[in-house]
Protein backbone atom coordinates (compact mmCIF):
# COMPACT_ATOMS: atom_id res chain seq x y z
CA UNK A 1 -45.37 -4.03 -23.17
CA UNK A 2 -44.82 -0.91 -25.67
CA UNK A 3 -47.07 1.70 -24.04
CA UNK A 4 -46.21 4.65 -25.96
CA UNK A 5 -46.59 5.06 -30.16
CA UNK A 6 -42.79 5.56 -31.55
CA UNK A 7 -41.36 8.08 -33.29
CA UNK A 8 -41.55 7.25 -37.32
CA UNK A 9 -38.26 9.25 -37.69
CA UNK A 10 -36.26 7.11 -35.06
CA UNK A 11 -38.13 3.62 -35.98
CA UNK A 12 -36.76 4.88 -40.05
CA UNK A 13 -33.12 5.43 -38.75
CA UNK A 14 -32.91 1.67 -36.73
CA UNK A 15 -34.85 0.20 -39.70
CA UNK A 16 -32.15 1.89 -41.98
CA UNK A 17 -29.22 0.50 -39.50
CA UNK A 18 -30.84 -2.65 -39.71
CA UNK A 19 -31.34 -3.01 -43.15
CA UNK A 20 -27.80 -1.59 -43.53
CA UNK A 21 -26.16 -4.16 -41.81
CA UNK A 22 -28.34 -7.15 -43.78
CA UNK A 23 -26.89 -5.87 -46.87
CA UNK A 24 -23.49 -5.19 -46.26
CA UNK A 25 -23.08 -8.87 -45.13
CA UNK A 26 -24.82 -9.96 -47.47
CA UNK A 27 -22.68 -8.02 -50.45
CA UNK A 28 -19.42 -9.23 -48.97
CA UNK A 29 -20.63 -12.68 -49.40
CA UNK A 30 -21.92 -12.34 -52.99
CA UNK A 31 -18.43 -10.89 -53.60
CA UNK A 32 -16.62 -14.18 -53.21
CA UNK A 33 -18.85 -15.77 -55.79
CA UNK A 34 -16.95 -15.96 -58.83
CA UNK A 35 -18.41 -16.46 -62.79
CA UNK A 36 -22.19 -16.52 -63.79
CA UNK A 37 -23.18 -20.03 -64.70
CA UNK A 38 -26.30 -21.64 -63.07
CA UNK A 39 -24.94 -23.25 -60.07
CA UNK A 40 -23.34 -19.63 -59.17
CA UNK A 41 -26.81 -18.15 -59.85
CA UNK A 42 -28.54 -20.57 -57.31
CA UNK A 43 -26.43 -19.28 -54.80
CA UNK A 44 -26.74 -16.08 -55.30
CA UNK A 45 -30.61 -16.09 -55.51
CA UNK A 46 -30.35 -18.40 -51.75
CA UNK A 47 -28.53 -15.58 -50.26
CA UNK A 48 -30.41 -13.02 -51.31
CA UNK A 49 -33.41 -14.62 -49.88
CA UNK A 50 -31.33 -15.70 -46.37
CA UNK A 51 -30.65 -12.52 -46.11
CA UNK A 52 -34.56 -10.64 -46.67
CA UNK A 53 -34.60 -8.53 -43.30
CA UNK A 54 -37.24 -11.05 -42.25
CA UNK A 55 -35.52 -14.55 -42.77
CA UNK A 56 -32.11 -12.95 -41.46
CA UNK A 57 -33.41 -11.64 -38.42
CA UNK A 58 -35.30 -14.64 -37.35
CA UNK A 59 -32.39 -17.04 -37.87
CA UNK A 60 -30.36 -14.64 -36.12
CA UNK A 61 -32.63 -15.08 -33.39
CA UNK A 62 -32.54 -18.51 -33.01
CA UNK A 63 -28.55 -18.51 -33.06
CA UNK A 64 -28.19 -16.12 -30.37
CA UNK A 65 -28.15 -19.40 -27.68
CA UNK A 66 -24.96 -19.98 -29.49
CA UNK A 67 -22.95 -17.49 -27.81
CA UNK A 68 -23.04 -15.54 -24.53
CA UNK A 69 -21.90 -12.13 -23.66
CA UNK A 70 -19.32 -11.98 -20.93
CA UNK A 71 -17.11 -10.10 -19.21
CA UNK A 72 -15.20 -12.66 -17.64
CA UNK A 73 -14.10 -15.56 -19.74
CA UNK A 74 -12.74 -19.37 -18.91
CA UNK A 75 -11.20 -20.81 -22.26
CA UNK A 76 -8.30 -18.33 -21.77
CA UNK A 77 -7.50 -20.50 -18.93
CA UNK A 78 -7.52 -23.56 -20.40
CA UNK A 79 -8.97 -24.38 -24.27
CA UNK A 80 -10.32 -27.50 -23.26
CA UNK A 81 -12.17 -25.87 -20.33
CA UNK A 82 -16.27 -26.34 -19.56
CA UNK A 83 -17.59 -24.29 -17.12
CA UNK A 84 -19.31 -20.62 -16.36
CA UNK A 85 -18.93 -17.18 -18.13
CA UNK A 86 -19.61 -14.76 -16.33
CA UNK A 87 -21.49 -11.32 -17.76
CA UNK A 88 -21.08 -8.52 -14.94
CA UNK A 89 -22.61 -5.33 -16.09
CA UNK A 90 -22.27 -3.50 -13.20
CA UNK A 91 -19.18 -2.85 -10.90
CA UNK A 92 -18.72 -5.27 -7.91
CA UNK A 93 -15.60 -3.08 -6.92
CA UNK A 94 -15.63 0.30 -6.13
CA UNK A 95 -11.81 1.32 -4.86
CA UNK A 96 -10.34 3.54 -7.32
CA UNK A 97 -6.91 2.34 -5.64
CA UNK A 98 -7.50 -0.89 -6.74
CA UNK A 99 -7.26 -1.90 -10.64
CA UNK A 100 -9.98 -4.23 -11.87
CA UNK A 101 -12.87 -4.40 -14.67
CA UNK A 102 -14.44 -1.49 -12.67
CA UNK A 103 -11.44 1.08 -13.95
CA UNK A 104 -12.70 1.10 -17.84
CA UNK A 105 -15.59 2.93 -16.59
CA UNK A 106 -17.20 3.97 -20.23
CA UNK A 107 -14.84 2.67 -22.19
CA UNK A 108 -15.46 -0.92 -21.46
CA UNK A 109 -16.17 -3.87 -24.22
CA UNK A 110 -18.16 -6.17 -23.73
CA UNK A 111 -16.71 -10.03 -25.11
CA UNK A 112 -18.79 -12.52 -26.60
CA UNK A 113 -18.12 -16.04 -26.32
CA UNK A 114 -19.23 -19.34 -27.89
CA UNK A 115 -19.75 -20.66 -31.35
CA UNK A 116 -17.92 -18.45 -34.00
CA UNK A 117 -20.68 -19.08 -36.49
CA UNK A 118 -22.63 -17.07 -34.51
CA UNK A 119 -20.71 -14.02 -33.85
CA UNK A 120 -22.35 -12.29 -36.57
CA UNK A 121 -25.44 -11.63 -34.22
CA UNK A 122 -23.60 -10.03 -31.74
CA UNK A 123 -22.03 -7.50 -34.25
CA UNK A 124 -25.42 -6.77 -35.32
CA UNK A 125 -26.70 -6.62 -31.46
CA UNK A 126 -23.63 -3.89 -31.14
CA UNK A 127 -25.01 -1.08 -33.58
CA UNK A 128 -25.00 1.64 -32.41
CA UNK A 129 -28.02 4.66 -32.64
CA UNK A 130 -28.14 7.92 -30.93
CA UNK A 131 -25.07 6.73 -28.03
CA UNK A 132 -27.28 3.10 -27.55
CA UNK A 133 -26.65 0.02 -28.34
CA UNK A 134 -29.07 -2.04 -30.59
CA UNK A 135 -29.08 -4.60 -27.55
CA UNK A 136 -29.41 -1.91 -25.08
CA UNK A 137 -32.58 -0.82 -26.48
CA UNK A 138 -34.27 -4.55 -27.25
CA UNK A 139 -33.33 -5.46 -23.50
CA UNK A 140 -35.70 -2.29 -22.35
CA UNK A 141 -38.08 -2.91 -25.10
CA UNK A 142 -37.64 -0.20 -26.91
CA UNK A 143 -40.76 1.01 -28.75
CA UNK A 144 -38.74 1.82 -31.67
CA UNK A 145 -36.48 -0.73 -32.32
CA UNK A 146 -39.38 -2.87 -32.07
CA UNK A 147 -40.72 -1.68 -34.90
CA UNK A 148 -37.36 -1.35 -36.53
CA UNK A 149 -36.96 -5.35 -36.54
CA UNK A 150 -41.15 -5.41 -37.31
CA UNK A 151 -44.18 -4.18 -38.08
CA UNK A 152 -45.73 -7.45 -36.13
CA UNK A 153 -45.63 -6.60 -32.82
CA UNK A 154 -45.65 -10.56 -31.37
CA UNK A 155 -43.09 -11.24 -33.65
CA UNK A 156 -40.77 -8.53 -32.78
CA UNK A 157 -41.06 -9.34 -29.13
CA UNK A 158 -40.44 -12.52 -29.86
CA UNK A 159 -36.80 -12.06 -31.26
CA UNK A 160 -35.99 -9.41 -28.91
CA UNK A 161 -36.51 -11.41 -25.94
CA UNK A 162 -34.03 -14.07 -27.55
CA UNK A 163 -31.49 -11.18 -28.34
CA UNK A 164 -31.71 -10.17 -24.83
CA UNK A 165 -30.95 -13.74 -23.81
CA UNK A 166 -27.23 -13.02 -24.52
CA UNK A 167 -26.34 -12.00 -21.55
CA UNK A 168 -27.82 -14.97 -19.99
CA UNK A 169 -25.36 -17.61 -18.46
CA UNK A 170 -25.60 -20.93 -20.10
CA UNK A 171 -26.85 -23.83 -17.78
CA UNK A 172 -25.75 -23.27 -13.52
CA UNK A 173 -22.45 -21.91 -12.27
CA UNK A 174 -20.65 -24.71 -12.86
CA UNK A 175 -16.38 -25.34 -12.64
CA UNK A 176 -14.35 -27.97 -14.55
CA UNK A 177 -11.17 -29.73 -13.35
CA UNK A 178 -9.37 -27.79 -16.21
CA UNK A 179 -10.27 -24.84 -14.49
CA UNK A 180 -8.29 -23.13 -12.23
CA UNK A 181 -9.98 -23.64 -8.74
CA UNK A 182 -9.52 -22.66 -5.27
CA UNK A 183 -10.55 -24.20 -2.03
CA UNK A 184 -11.31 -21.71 0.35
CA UNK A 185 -12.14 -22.79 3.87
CA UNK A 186 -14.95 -22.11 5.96
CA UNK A 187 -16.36 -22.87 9.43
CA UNK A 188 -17.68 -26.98 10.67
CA UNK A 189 -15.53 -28.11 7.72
CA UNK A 190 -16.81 -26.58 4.66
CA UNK A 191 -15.21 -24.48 1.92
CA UNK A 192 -16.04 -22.50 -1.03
CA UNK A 193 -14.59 -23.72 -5.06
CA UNK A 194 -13.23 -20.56 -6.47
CA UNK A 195 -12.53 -20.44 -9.81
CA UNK A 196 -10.84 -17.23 -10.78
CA UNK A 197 -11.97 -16.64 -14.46
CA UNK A 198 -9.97 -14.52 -17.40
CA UNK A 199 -10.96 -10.70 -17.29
CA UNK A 200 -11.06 -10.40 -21.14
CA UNK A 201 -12.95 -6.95 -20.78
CA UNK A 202 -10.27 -5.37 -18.64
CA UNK A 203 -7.51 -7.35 -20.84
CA UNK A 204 -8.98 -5.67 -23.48
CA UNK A 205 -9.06 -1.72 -21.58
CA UNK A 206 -5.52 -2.32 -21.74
CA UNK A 207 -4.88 -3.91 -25.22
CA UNK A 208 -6.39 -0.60 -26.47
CA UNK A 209 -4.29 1.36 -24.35
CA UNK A 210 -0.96 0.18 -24.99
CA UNK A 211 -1.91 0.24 -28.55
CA UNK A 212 -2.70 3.98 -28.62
CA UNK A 213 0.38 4.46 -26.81
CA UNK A 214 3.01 2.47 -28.95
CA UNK A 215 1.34 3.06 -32.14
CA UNK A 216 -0.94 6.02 -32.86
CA UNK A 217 -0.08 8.97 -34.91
CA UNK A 218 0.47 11.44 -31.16
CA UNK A 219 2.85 8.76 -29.61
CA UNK A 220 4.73 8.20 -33.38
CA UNK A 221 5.40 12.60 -33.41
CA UNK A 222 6.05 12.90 -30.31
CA UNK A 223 8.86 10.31 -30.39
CA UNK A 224 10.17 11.37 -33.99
CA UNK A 225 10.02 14.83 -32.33
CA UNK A 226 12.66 13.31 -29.28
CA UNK A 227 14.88 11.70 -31.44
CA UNK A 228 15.43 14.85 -33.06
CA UNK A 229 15.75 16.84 -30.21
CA UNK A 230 12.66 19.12 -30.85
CA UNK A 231 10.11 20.68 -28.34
CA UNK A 232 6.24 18.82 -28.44
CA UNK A 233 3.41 19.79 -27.45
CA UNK A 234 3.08 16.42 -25.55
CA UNK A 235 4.92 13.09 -23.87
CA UNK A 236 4.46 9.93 -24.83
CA UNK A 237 4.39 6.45 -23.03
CA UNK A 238 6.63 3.51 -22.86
CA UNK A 239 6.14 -0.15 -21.59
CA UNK A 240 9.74 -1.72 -21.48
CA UNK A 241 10.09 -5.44 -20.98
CA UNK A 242 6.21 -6.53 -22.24
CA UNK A 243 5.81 -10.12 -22.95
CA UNK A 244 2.70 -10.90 -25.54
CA UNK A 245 0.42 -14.50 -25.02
CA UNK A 246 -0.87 -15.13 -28.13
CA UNK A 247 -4.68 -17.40 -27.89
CA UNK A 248 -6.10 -19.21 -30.34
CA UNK A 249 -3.21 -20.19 -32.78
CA UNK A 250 -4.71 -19.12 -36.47
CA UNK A 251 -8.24 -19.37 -35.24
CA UNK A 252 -8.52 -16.63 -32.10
CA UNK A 253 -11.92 -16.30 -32.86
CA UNK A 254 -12.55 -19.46 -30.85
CA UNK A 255 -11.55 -17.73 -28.01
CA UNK A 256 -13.38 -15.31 -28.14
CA UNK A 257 -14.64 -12.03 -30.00
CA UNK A 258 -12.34 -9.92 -28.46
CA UNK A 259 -9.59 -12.03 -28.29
CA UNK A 260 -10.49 -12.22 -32.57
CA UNK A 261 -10.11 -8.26 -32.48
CA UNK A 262 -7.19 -8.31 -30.96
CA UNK A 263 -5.61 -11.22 -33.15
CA UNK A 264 -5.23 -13.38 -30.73
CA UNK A 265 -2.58 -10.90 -28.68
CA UNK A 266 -2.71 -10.15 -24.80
CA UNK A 267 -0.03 -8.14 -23.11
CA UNK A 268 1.46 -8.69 -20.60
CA UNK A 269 3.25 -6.31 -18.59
CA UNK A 270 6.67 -6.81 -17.54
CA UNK A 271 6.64 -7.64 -13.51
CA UNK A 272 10.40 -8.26 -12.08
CA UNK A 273 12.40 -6.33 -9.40
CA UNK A 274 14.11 -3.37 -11.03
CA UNK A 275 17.99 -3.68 -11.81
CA UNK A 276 20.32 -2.33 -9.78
CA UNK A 277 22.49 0.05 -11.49
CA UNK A 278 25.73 0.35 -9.36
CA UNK A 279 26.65 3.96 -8.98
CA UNK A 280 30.18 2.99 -8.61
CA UNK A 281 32.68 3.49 -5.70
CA UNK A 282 31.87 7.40 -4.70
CA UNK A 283 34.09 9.79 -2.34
CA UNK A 284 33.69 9.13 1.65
CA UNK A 285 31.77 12.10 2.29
CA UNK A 286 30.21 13.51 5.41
CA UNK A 287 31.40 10.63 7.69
CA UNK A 288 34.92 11.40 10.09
CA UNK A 289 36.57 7.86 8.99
CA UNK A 290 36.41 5.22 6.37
CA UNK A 291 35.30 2.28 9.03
CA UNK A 292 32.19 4.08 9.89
CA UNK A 293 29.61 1.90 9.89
CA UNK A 294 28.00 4.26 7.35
CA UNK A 295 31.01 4.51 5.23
CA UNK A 296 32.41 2.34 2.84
CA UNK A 297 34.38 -0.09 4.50
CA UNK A 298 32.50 -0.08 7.84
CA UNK A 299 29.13 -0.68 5.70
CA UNK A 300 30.97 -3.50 3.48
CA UNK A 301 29.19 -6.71 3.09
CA UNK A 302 32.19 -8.84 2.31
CA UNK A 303 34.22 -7.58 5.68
CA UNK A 304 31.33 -8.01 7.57
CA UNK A 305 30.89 -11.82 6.37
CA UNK A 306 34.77 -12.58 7.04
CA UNK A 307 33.75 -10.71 10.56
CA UNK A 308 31.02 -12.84 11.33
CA UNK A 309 32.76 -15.93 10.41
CA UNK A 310 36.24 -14.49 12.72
CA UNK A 311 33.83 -14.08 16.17
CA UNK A 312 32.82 -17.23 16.55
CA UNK A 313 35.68 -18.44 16.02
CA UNK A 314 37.55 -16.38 18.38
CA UNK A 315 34.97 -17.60 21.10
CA UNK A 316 35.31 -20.89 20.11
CA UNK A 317 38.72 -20.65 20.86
CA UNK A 318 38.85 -18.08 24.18
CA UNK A 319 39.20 -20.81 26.55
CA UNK A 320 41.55 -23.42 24.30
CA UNK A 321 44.61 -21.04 24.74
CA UNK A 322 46.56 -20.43 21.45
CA UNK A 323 48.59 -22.92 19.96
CA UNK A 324 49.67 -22.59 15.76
CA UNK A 325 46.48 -24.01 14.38
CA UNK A 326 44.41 -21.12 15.86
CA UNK A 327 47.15 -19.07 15.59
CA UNK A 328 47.08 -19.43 11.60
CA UNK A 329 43.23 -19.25 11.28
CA UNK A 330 42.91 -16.31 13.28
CA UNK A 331 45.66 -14.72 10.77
CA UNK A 332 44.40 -15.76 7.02
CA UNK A 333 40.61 -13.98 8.52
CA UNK A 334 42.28 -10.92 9.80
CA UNK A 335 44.31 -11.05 6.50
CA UNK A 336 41.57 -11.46 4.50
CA UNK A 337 39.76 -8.47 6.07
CA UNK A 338 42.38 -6.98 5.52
CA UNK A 339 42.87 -7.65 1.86
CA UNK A 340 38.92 -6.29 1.22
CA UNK A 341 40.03 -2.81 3.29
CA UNK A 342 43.18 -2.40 0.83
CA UNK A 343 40.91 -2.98 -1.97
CA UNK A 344 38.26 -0.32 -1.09
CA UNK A 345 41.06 1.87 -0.39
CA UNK A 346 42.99 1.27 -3.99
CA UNK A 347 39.28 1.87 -5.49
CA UNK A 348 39.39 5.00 -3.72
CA UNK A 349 42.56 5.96 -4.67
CA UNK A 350 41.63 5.58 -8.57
CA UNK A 351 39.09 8.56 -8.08
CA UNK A 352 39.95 11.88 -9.53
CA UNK A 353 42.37 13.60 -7.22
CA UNK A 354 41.43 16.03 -4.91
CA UNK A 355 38.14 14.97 -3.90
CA UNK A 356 39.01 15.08 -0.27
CA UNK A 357 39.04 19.28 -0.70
CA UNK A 358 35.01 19.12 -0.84
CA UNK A 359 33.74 20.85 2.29
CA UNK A 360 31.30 17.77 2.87
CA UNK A 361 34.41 15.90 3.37
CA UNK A 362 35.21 15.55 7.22
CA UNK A 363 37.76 12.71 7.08
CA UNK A 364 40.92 13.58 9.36
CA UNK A 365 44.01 14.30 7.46
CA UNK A 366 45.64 11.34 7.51
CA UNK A 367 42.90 9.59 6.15
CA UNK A 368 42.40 12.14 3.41
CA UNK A 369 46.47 11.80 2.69
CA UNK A 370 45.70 8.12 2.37
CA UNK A 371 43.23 7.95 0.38
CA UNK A 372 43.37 11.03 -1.65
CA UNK A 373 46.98 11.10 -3.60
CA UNK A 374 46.02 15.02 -4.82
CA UNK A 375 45.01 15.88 -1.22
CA UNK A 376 47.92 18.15 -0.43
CA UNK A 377 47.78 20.21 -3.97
CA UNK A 378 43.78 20.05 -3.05
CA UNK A 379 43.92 21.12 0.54
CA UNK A 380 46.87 24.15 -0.14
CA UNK A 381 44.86 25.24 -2.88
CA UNK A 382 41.37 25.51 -1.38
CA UNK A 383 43.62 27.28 1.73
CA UNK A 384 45.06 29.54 -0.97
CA UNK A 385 41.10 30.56 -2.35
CA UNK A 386 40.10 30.91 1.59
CA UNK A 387 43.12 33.15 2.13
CA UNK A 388 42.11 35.59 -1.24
CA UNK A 389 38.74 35.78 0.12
CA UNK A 390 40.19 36.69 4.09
CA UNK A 391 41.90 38.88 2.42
CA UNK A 392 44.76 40.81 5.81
CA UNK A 393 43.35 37.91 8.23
CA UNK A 394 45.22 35.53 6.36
CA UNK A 395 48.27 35.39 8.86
CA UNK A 396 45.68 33.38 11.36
CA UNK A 397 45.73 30.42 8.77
CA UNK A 398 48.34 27.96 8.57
CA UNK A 399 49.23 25.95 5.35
CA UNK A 400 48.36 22.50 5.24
CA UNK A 401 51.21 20.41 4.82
CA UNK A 402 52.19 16.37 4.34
CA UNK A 403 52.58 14.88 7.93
CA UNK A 404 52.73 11.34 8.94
CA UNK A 405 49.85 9.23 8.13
CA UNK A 406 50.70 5.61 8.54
CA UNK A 407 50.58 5.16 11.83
CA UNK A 408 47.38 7.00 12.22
CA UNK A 409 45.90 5.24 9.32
CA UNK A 410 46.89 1.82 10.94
CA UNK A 411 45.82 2.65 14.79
CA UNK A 412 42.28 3.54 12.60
CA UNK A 413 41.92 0.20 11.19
CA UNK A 414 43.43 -1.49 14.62
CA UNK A 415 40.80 0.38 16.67
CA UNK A 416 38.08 -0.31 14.35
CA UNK A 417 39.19 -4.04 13.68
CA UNK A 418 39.06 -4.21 17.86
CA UNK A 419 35.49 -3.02 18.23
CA UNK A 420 34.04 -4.97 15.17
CA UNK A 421 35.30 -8.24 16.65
CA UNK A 422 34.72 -7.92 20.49
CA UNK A 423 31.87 -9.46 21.49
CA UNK A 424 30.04 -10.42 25.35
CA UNK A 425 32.07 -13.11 24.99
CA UNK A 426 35.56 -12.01 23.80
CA UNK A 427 37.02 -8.52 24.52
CA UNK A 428 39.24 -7.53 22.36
CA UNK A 429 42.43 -5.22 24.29
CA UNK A 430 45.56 -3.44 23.76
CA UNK A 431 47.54 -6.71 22.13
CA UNK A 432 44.84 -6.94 19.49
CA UNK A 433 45.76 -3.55 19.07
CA UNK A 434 48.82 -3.82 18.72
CA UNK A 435 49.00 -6.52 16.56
CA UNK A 436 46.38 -5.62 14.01
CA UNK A 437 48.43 -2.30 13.84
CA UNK A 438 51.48 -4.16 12.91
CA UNK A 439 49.91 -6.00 10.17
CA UNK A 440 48.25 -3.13 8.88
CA UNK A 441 51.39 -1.24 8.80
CA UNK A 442 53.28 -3.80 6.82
CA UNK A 443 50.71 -3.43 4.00
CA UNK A 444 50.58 0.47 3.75
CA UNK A 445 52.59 2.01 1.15
């Protein structure tokens, strides 16, 4: 019930806004009537009359049970789809960690959904006066946009309590077998249906974001200022990898009013595990030996495999003795390890030279001589810098100079080679040793 006497002033402005819209529909449509004969001027005169504030308003009013507002829509899960839309004004949610409908805060739109005849009412319910909605107002009765629709008081009530039945579901919660459902259990054998429903006003949220982003006159100078290598004032925002769903074909208004505003295009963000760049092979540093396990051929996957496949065999075999079967299994393994060790090492050996004179680099010497063919002119060179800067100490400091590697290089990998295979089982001794040494010699340059 209207209890207090409007302002003329704001009843004039919603009439205006009214009256406004009335027209400029009604001009668009006189438009697209073409010549002057009398057939043309019938039509014209029947839309001028359809669309007398009067007349308009109270067909409008009885073609508002034609669509629904919503929030959350089901034809965008399946078009052939019959069950609830759901309008939820206010936020179920409340975690701002979690990203929902409840995120738009004020800068949520509402959808509308059902027959696209009828979508003209809801543009007029959106107008907008004074930071309110048209429908805002006519669901809290308004005193003045009562009077803006008419003077009668009966009949204005009348149509605003229709308008306000837009947000009104349409028959009972109700899901279809197009739908997607859910059967959630609960206690002495019962379950709940859920039927998760398309979030076309948070779809929306971020339709309008990516669009300001990729498109809008800040994002376009901001890039145009990258690409030519300029300071701006501000960044801009990219979304590699998005996929768009288009809805509706060439009629997206049957989707919905949003989905119409949007032409029938929802983003979709991309969502796969990142690619793994490989940083290539990179200098040993801060470990004492290649065949640390932290290093690069004590961390190797592929030795480890050819490991894990030698043990078992080995203990399969502890007890047999050795004859030339096992004796030629056990050696294509230990050559095949060692075949992935000579590799790591050649990549190693491509690097630029001298990377073994880094001070992070704690290898031993033979190691470094191995891997690193500039390691001498490295090592005598950073001893020539630490001499300039010891200045008359420098008699303390001997030179480095080449020495014998090989066999310390191969007792390395025979060592290592013996503790990566022994096992609870299987101990691994001084003939392993002595044999993997061998072998490992023969290869080394």
């Amino acid at each position: 019930m209207v209890t207090q006497i409007p302002d003329p002033q704001e009843v004039a402005a919603l009439r205006g806004l009214v009256d406004g819209f009335i027209q400029e529909r009604l001009q668009l449509k006189l438009d697209k009537l073409k010549g002057d004969n009398d057939e043309v001027q019938a039509q014209r005169l029947s839309l001028q009359q359809a669309h007398v504030r009067k007349t308009w308003l109270a067909d409008a009013a009885k073609r508002v049970p034609q669509i629904q507002l919503a929030s959350h829509t089901l034809k965008p899960i399946h078009p052939d789809a019959r069950g609830t839309n759901l309008y939820v004004d206010q936020p179920v949610c409340k975690d701002a960690n979690i990203v929902g409908t409840h995120t738009l805060q004020g800068q949520r739109a509402d959808d509308v959904v059902g027959n696209a005849a009828a979508l003209d009412v809801f543009k007029f319910l959106k107008l907008q006066h004074n930071g309110q909605s048209l429908l805002a107002r006519l669901s809290c009765k308004d005193g003045a946009a009562l009077n803006a629709l008419s003077s009668d008081t009966q009949e204005a009530t009348q149509w605003a309590q229709a308008f306000a039945g837009i947000v009104d579901g349409k028959g009972g919660a109700a899901s279809h077998t197009l739908a997607k459902q859910l059967y959630f259990p609960m206690p002495e054998d019962g379950y709940h249906l859920l039927a998760p429903l398309f979030p076309t006003a948070l779809v929306h949220g971020v339709h309008t974001h990516l669009q300001e982003a990729r498109f809008s006159d800040a994002a376009k100078a901001a890039r145009t200022a990258r690409r030519a290598k300029e300071p701006h004032a501000h960044g801009y925002c990219d979304y590699p990898g998005m996929a768009v769903r288009n809805m509706g074909g060439s009629k997206p208004q049957n989707i919905s009013q949003l989905n119409s505003e949007r032409g029938g295009a929802n983003y979709l963000l991309a969502s796969v595990p990142p690619v793994w760049k490989d940083q290539g092979t990179q200098p040993p540093l801060r470990v004492t030996s290649v065949f640390d396990k932290r290093a690069v051929i004590g961390r190797d996957r592929t030795v480890y495999l050819i490991a894990k496949a030698l043990r078992p065999f080995l203990e399969s075999v502890a007890e047999v003795g050795n004859n030339m079967h096992i004796s030629a299994k056990r050696a294509e393994l230990v050559q095949s390890i060692i075949d992935r060790v000579l590799d790591m090492a050649t990549e190693l050996q491509c690097l630029n030279g001298g990377w073994s004179a880094d001070p992070a680099c704690k290898l031993s010497w033979s190691q470094k001589q191995w891997l690193d063919a500039d390691a001498l002119e490295a090592a005598q060179a950073a001893h020539e810098t630490q001499i300039a800067a010891m200045g008359a100490a420098d008699g303390a400091l001997a030179a480095p100079e080449p020495t014998e590697w090989r066999d310390k290089v191969a007792e390395d990998f025979a060592r290592w080679l013996n503790a990566t295979l022994s096992t609870d089982k299987i101990r691994m001794g001084d003939a392993e040793f002595i044999e993997w040494k061998h072998k490992f010699l023969e290869v080394l340059p």
